[in-house]
Short mmCIF file of N, CA and C in Angstrom, two decimals:
data_model
loop_
_atom_site.label_atom_id
_atom_site.label_comp_id
_atom_site.label_asym_id
_atom_site.label_seq_id
_atom_site.Cartn_x
_atom_site.Cartn_y
_atom_site.Cartn_z
N MET T 1 24.81 -95.88 -119.94
CA MET T 1 25.01 -94.47 -119.83
C MET T 1 25.83 -94.19 -118.57
N MET T 2 26.86 -93.40 -118.71
CA MET T 2 27.77 -93.12 -117.61
C MET T 2 27.37 -91.80 -116.93
N LYS T 3 27.29 -91.83 -115.63
CA LYS T 3 26.94 -90.62 -114.89
C LYS T 3 28.23 -89.85 -114.60
N THR T 4 28.15 -88.55 -114.77
CA THR T 4 29.30 -87.71 -114.45
C THR T 4 29.05 -87.06 -113.10
N LYS T 5 30.11 -86.98 -112.34
CA LYS T 5 30.00 -86.36 -111.02
C LYS T 5 30.16 -84.85 -111.18
N ARG T 6 29.23 -84.13 -110.65
CA ARG T 6 29.25 -82.68 -110.74
C ARG T 6 30.02 -82.11 -109.56
N VAL T 7 31.01 -81.31 -109.84
CA VAL T 7 31.84 -80.72 -108.79
C VAL T 7 31.39 -79.28 -108.58
N ALA T 8 31.07 -78.96 -107.36
CA ALA T 8 30.63 -77.60 -107.04
C ALA T 8 31.86 -76.74 -106.74
N VAL T 9 31.93 -75.61 -107.38
CA VAL T 9 33.01 -74.66 -107.14
C VAL T 9 32.48 -73.64 -106.14
N THR T 10 33.13 -73.54 -105.01
CA THR T 10 32.69 -72.59 -104.00
C THR T 10 33.65 -71.42 -103.93
N SER T 11 33.12 -70.30 -103.55
CA SER T 11 33.93 -69.10 -103.45
C SER T 11 34.75 -69.15 -102.17
N PRO T 12 35.79 -68.34 -102.08
CA PRO T 12 36.59 -68.29 -100.85
C PRO T 12 35.76 -67.89 -99.64
N GLN T 13 34.78 -67.00 -99.85
CA GLN T 13 33.93 -66.57 -98.73
C GLN T 13 33.10 -67.74 -98.21
N THR T 14 32.59 -68.55 -99.10
CA THR T 14 31.78 -69.70 -98.69
C THR T 14 32.65 -70.71 -97.95
N ARG T 15 33.85 -70.94 -98.44
CA ARG T 15 34.75 -71.88 -97.74
C ARG T 15 35.08 -71.38 -96.33
N LEU T 16 35.29 -70.07 -96.18
CA LEU T 16 35.55 -69.52 -94.84
C LEU T 16 34.35 -69.71 -93.93
N ALA T 17 33.17 -69.44 -94.45
CA ALA T 17 31.95 -69.58 -93.62
C ALA T 17 31.75 -71.03 -93.21
N ARG T 18 31.98 -71.95 -94.12
CA ARG T 18 31.80 -73.37 -93.78
C ARG T 18 32.85 -73.85 -92.80
N SER T 19 34.05 -73.33 -92.90
CA SER T 19 35.09 -73.77 -91.96
C SER T 19 34.80 -73.28 -90.55
N ARG T 20 34.12 -72.16 -90.43
CA ARG T 20 33.77 -71.64 -89.10
C ARG T 20 32.77 -72.57 -88.40
N ARG T 21 31.87 -73.18 -89.17
CA ARG T 21 30.86 -74.06 -88.57
C ARG T 21 31.47 -75.35 -88.05
N ARG T 22 32.47 -75.87 -88.73
CA ARG T 22 33.02 -77.17 -88.37
C ARG T 22 33.92 -77.14 -87.14
N VAL T 23 34.52 -76.02 -86.88
CA VAL T 23 35.49 -75.92 -85.80
C VAL T 23 34.77 -75.79 -84.46
N ARG T 24 35.17 -76.62 -83.52
CA ARG T 24 34.64 -76.52 -82.16
C ARG T 24 35.63 -75.72 -81.32
N GLY T 25 35.12 -75.01 -80.37
CA GLY T 25 36.01 -74.25 -79.50
C GLY T 25 36.44 -72.95 -80.14
N ARG T 26 37.67 -72.57 -79.88
CA ARG T 26 38.18 -71.29 -80.37
C ARG T 26 38.43 -71.35 -81.87
N TRP T 27 37.94 -70.35 -82.58
CA TRP T 27 38.07 -70.32 -84.03
C TRP T 27 39.25 -69.46 -84.42
N ARG T 28 40.04 -69.97 -85.35
CA ARG T 28 41.17 -69.20 -85.89
C ARG T 28 40.89 -68.90 -87.36
N VAL T 29 41.32 -67.75 -87.79
CA VAL T 29 41.10 -67.36 -89.18
C VAL T 29 41.92 -68.28 -90.08
N PRO T 30 41.27 -69.00 -91.00
CA PRO T 30 42.03 -69.84 -91.90
C PRO T 30 42.82 -68.99 -92.89
N ARG T 31 43.95 -69.52 -93.28
CA ARG T 31 44.80 -68.82 -94.24
C ARG T 31 44.37 -69.22 -95.65
N LEU T 32 44.24 -68.22 -96.50
CA LEU T 32 43.88 -68.47 -97.89
C LEU T 32 45.12 -68.33 -98.77
N ASP T 33 45.07 -69.00 -99.90
CA ASP T 33 46.13 -68.81 -100.89
C ASP T 33 46.08 -67.36 -101.36
N PRO T 34 47.20 -66.83 -101.83
CA PRO T 34 47.17 -65.44 -102.32
C PRO T 34 46.15 -65.23 -103.44
N ALA T 35 45.97 -66.22 -104.31
CA ALA T 35 44.98 -66.07 -105.38
C ALA T 35 43.56 -66.03 -104.81
N ASP T 36 43.29 -66.89 -103.82
CA ASP T 36 41.97 -66.88 -103.19
C ASP T 36 41.74 -65.60 -102.40
N THR T 37 42.79 -65.08 -101.78
CA THR T 37 42.67 -63.83 -101.04
C THR T 37 42.29 -62.70 -101.98
N GLU T 38 42.97 -62.65 -103.11
CA GLU T 38 42.67 -61.60 -104.08
C GLU T 38 41.26 -61.76 -104.66
N ARG T 39 40.86 -62.99 -104.89
CA ARG T 39 39.50 -63.23 -105.40
C ARG T 39 38.46 -62.83 -104.37
N ALA T 40 38.71 -63.14 -103.10
CA ALA T 40 37.76 -62.75 -102.04
C ALA T 40 37.66 -61.24 -101.94
N ARG T 41 38.78 -60.54 -102.06
CA ARG T 41 38.74 -59.07 -102.03
C ARG T 41 37.97 -58.52 -103.22
N GLY T 42 38.20 -59.11 -104.39
CA GLY T 42 37.47 -58.68 -105.58
C GLY T 42 35.97 -58.90 -105.44
N LEU T 43 35.58 -60.05 -104.88
CA LEU T 43 34.16 -60.33 -104.65
C LEU T 43 33.57 -59.33 -103.66
N TYR T 44 34.33 -59.03 -102.63
CA TYR T 44 33.86 -58.07 -101.63
C TYR T 44 33.60 -56.71 -102.29
N ARG T 45 34.56 -56.27 -103.11
CA ARG T 45 34.40 -54.98 -103.78
C ARG T 45 33.24 -55.01 -104.77
N ALA T 46 33.09 -56.12 -105.49
CA ALA T 46 32.02 -56.23 -106.49
C ALA T 46 30.65 -56.28 -105.83
N GLN T 47 30.55 -56.83 -104.63
CA GLN T 47 29.26 -56.97 -103.96
C GLN T 47 28.93 -55.79 -103.05
N ARG T 48 29.94 -55.03 -102.67
CA ARG T 48 29.72 -53.92 -101.74
C ARG T 48 28.85 -52.83 -102.36
N GLY T 49 29.12 -52.44 -103.60
CA GLY T 49 28.34 -51.38 -104.25
C GLY T 49 26.87 -51.73 -104.38
N PRO T 50 26.55 -52.89 -104.98
CA PRO T 50 25.13 -53.26 -105.07
C PRO T 50 24.47 -53.42 -103.70
N ALA T 51 25.21 -53.87 -102.70
CA ALA T 51 24.62 -54.00 -101.36
C ALA T 51 24.26 -52.63 -100.80
N LEU T 52 25.13 -51.65 -101.00
CA LEU T 52 24.84 -50.30 -100.52
C LEU T 52 23.62 -49.72 -101.25
N ILE T 53 23.51 -50.00 -102.53
CA ILE T 53 22.34 -49.54 -103.29
C ILE T 53 21.07 -50.16 -102.72
N SER T 54 21.12 -51.45 -102.39
CA SER T 54 19.95 -52.13 -101.83
C SER T 54 19.57 -51.55 -100.47
N VAL T 55 20.56 -51.26 -99.65
CA VAL T 55 20.27 -50.70 -98.32
C VAL T 55 19.65 -49.30 -98.47
N VAL T 56 20.20 -48.50 -99.37
CA VAL T 56 19.65 -47.16 -99.59
C VAL T 56 18.21 -47.25 -100.11
N LEU T 57 17.96 -48.15 -101.05
CA LEU T 57 16.59 -48.31 -101.55
C LEU T 57 15.62 -48.76 -100.47
N MET T 58 16.10 -49.64 -99.57
CA MET T 58 15.23 -50.08 -98.48
C MET T 58 14.90 -48.91 -97.55
N PHE T 59 15.91 -48.09 -97.23
CA PHE T 59 15.65 -46.94 -96.37
C PHE T 59 14.73 -45.94 -97.05
N VAL T 60 14.89 -45.74 -98.36
CA VAL T 60 14.00 -44.83 -99.08
C VAL T 60 12.58 -45.36 -99.03
N LEU T 61 12.43 -46.67 -99.19
CA LEU T 61 11.09 -47.26 -99.12
C LEU T 61 10.46 -47.05 -97.75
N VAL T 62 11.19 -47.42 -96.71
CA VAL T 62 10.62 -47.36 -95.36
C VAL T 62 10.48 -45.93 -94.86
N LEU T 63 11.51 -45.11 -95.07
CA LEU T 63 11.44 -43.73 -94.58
C LEU T 63 10.65 -42.83 -95.52
N GLY T 64 10.39 -43.29 -96.73
CA GLY T 64 9.59 -42.49 -97.66
C GLY T 64 8.10 -42.59 -97.40
N LEU T 65 7.67 -43.60 -96.66
CA LEU T 65 6.23 -43.74 -96.37
C LEU T 65 5.67 -42.55 -95.61
N PRO T 66 6.35 -42.02 -94.59
CA PRO T 66 5.81 -40.82 -93.93
C PRO T 66 5.70 -39.63 -94.88
N VAL T 67 6.63 -39.54 -95.84
CA VAL T 67 6.56 -38.46 -96.81
C VAL T 67 5.32 -38.63 -97.69
N VAL T 68 5.04 -39.86 -98.09
CA VAL T 68 3.84 -40.13 -98.89
C VAL T 68 2.59 -39.71 -98.11
N PHE T 69 2.54 -40.03 -96.82
CA PHE T 69 1.37 -39.67 -96.01
C PHE T 69 1.28 -38.17 -95.81
N ALA T 70 2.42 -37.47 -95.74
CA ALA T 70 2.39 -36.02 -95.59
C ALA T 70 1.95 -35.34 -96.89
N VAL T 71 2.36 -35.88 -98.01
CA VAL T 71 2.01 -35.28 -99.29
C VAL T 71 0.54 -35.55 -99.65
N TRP T 72 0.06 -36.75 -99.35
CA TRP T 72 -1.32 -37.13 -99.66
C TRP T 72 -2.09 -37.47 -98.38
N PRO T 73 -2.49 -36.48 -97.61
CA PRO T 73 -3.23 -36.78 -96.38
C PRO T 73 -4.60 -37.40 -96.66
N GLY T 74 -5.07 -37.31 -97.88
CA GLY T 74 -6.37 -37.88 -98.24
C GLY T 74 -6.37 -39.39 -98.27
N LEU T 75 -5.21 -40.03 -98.11
CA LEU T 75 -5.18 -41.50 -98.08
C LEU T 75 -5.96 -42.06 -96.90
N ASP T 76 -6.12 -41.26 -95.84
CA ASP T 76 -6.91 -41.73 -94.69
C ASP T 76 -8.39 -41.79 -95.03
N ARG T 77 -8.85 -40.90 -95.91
CA ARG T 77 -10.28 -40.88 -96.26
C ARG T 77 -10.61 -41.90 -97.35
N LEU T 78 -9.63 -42.24 -98.18
CA LEU T 78 -9.85 -43.22 -99.24
C LEU T 78 -9.88 -44.61 -98.63
N ARG T 79 -10.92 -45.36 -98.95
CA ARG T 79 -11.07 -46.70 -98.37
C ARG T 79 -11.19 -47.74 -99.47
N LEU T 80 -10.48 -48.87 -99.26
CA LEU T 80 -10.58 -50.03 -100.14
C LEU T 80 -11.04 -51.20 -99.30
N LEU T 81 -12.19 -51.75 -99.65
CA LEU T 81 -12.80 -52.84 -98.88
C LEU T 81 -13.00 -52.46 -97.41
N GLY T 82 -13.29 -51.18 -97.16
CA GLY T 82 -13.56 -50.70 -95.81
C GLY T 82 -12.31 -50.40 -95.00
N ILE T 83 -11.13 -50.57 -95.60
CA ILE T 83 -9.87 -50.33 -94.89
C ILE T 83 -9.24 -49.06 -95.46
N PRO T 84 -8.77 -48.15 -94.58
CA PRO T 84 -8.13 -46.93 -95.08
C PRO T 84 -6.91 -47.29 -95.95
N ALA T 85 -6.78 -46.58 -97.08
CA ALA T 85 -5.68 -46.85 -98.02
C ALA T 85 -4.33 -46.63 -97.35
N SER T 86 -4.27 -45.68 -96.40
CA SER T 86 -2.99 -45.43 -95.72
C SER T 86 -2.55 -46.67 -94.94
N TRP T 87 -3.49 -47.38 -94.35
CA TRP T 87 -3.15 -48.60 -93.61
C TRP T 87 -2.66 -49.68 -94.57
N LEU T 88 -3.32 -49.77 -95.72
CA LEU T 88 -2.89 -50.76 -96.70
C LEU T 88 -1.49 -50.45 -97.22
N VAL T 89 -1.23 -49.16 -97.48
CA VAL T 89 0.11 -48.77 -97.95
C VAL T 89 1.16 -49.09 -96.89
N LEU T 90 0.82 -48.84 -95.65
CA LEU T 90 1.78 -49.09 -94.56
C LEU T 90 1.92 -50.56 -94.22
N GLY T 91 0.84 -51.32 -94.27
CA GLY T 91 0.88 -52.71 -93.83
C GLY T 91 1.14 -53.73 -94.92
N VAL T 92 0.91 -53.36 -96.18
CA VAL T 92 1.03 -54.34 -97.25
C VAL T 92 2.18 -54.02 -98.20
N LEU T 93 2.34 -52.80 -98.59
CA LEU T 93 3.33 -52.43 -99.61
C LEU T 93 4.78 -52.74 -99.26
N PRO T 94 5.26 -52.44 -98.05
CA PRO T 94 6.70 -52.60 -97.79
C PRO T 94 7.21 -54.04 -97.87
N TYR T 95 6.42 -54.99 -97.45
CA TYR T 95 6.93 -56.36 -97.34
C TYR T 95 7.20 -57.03 -98.69
N PRO T 96 6.28 -57.01 -99.64
CA PRO T 96 6.63 -57.55 -100.95
C PRO T 96 7.77 -56.77 -101.61
N ALA T 97 7.80 -55.46 -101.38
CA ALA T 97 8.89 -54.66 -101.96
C ALA T 97 10.24 -55.07 -101.37
N MET T 98 10.28 -55.35 -100.07
CA MET T 98 11.53 -55.78 -99.45
C MET T 98 11.94 -57.17 -99.92
N VAL T 99 10.97 -58.05 -100.13
CA VAL T 99 11.28 -59.38 -100.65
C VAL T 99 11.87 -59.27 -102.05
N LEU T 100 11.26 -58.46 -102.90
CA LEU T 100 11.78 -58.27 -104.25
C LEU T 100 13.16 -57.64 -104.23
N LEU T 101 13.37 -56.68 -103.35
CA LEU T 101 14.68 -56.05 -103.21
C LEU T 101 15.73 -57.06 -102.75
N GLY T 102 15.36 -57.94 -101.82
CA GLY T 102 16.28 -58.97 -101.35
C GLY T 102 16.63 -59.96 -102.44
N ARG T 103 15.64 -60.38 -103.23
CA ARG T 103 15.90 -61.30 -104.35
C ARG T 103 16.79 -60.66 -105.40
N TRP T 104 16.54 -59.38 -105.68
CA TRP T 104 17.35 -58.64 -106.64
C TRP T 104 18.80 -58.57 -106.17
N GLN T 105 19.00 -58.27 -104.89
CA GLN T 105 20.35 -58.20 -104.34
C GLN T 105 21.02 -59.56 -104.37
N LEU T 106 20.30 -60.62 -104.03
CA LEU T 106 20.87 -61.96 -104.04
C LEU T 106 21.32 -62.36 -105.45
N ARG T 107 20.50 -62.07 -106.43
CA ARG T 107 20.88 -62.39 -107.82
C ARG T 107 22.12 -61.63 -108.25
N ARG T 108 22.20 -60.36 -107.88
CA ARG T 108 23.39 -59.57 -108.24
C ARG T 108 24.63 -60.10 -107.55
N ALA T 109 24.51 -60.51 -106.29
CA ALA T 109 25.66 -61.06 -105.57
C ALA T 109 26.09 -62.38 -106.16
N GLU T 110 25.13 -63.24 -106.50
CA GLU T 110 25.47 -64.53 -107.11
C GLU T 110 26.09 -64.34 -108.49
N ARG T 111 25.59 -63.38 -109.25
CA ARG T 111 26.15 -63.10 -110.57
C ARG T 111 27.61 -62.62 -110.44
N ALA T 112 27.89 -61.79 -109.45
CA ALA T 112 29.26 -61.32 -109.24
C ALA T 112 30.15 -62.49 -108.82
N GLU T 113 29.62 -63.42 -108.04
CA GLU T 113 30.40 -64.57 -107.59
C GLU T 113 30.66 -65.55 -108.73
N ASP T 114 29.73 -65.64 -109.68
CA ASP T 114 29.91 -66.56 -110.80
C ASP T 114 30.95 -66.07 -111.81
N ARG T 115 31.17 -64.78 -111.84
CA ARG T 115 32.15 -64.24 -112.82
C ARG T 115 33.55 -64.61 -112.49
#
């Protein structure tokens, strides 16, 4: 059985990032082919919109918590396992939501890069 070598196709952005790590001393912007330049611009445009949506959703999540507490002040009186529900909402809810938002954004960016 013959093994085939798998060739990884990297985006222009990834090649630029990797070239920055290898260079010691003063870094110069590498020149891209016109086709790679256009592809990098297209990727930037395709990823910019979903990234802005993710940032807005994160701010709504974090800045919306005070609104939730203002609308439902009874969360301080409600207790789960002896802990006020407001503390649980503030200390537990944002972190898994941010992780899920980050994974969602990463998948959308990778999908745009694969196209």
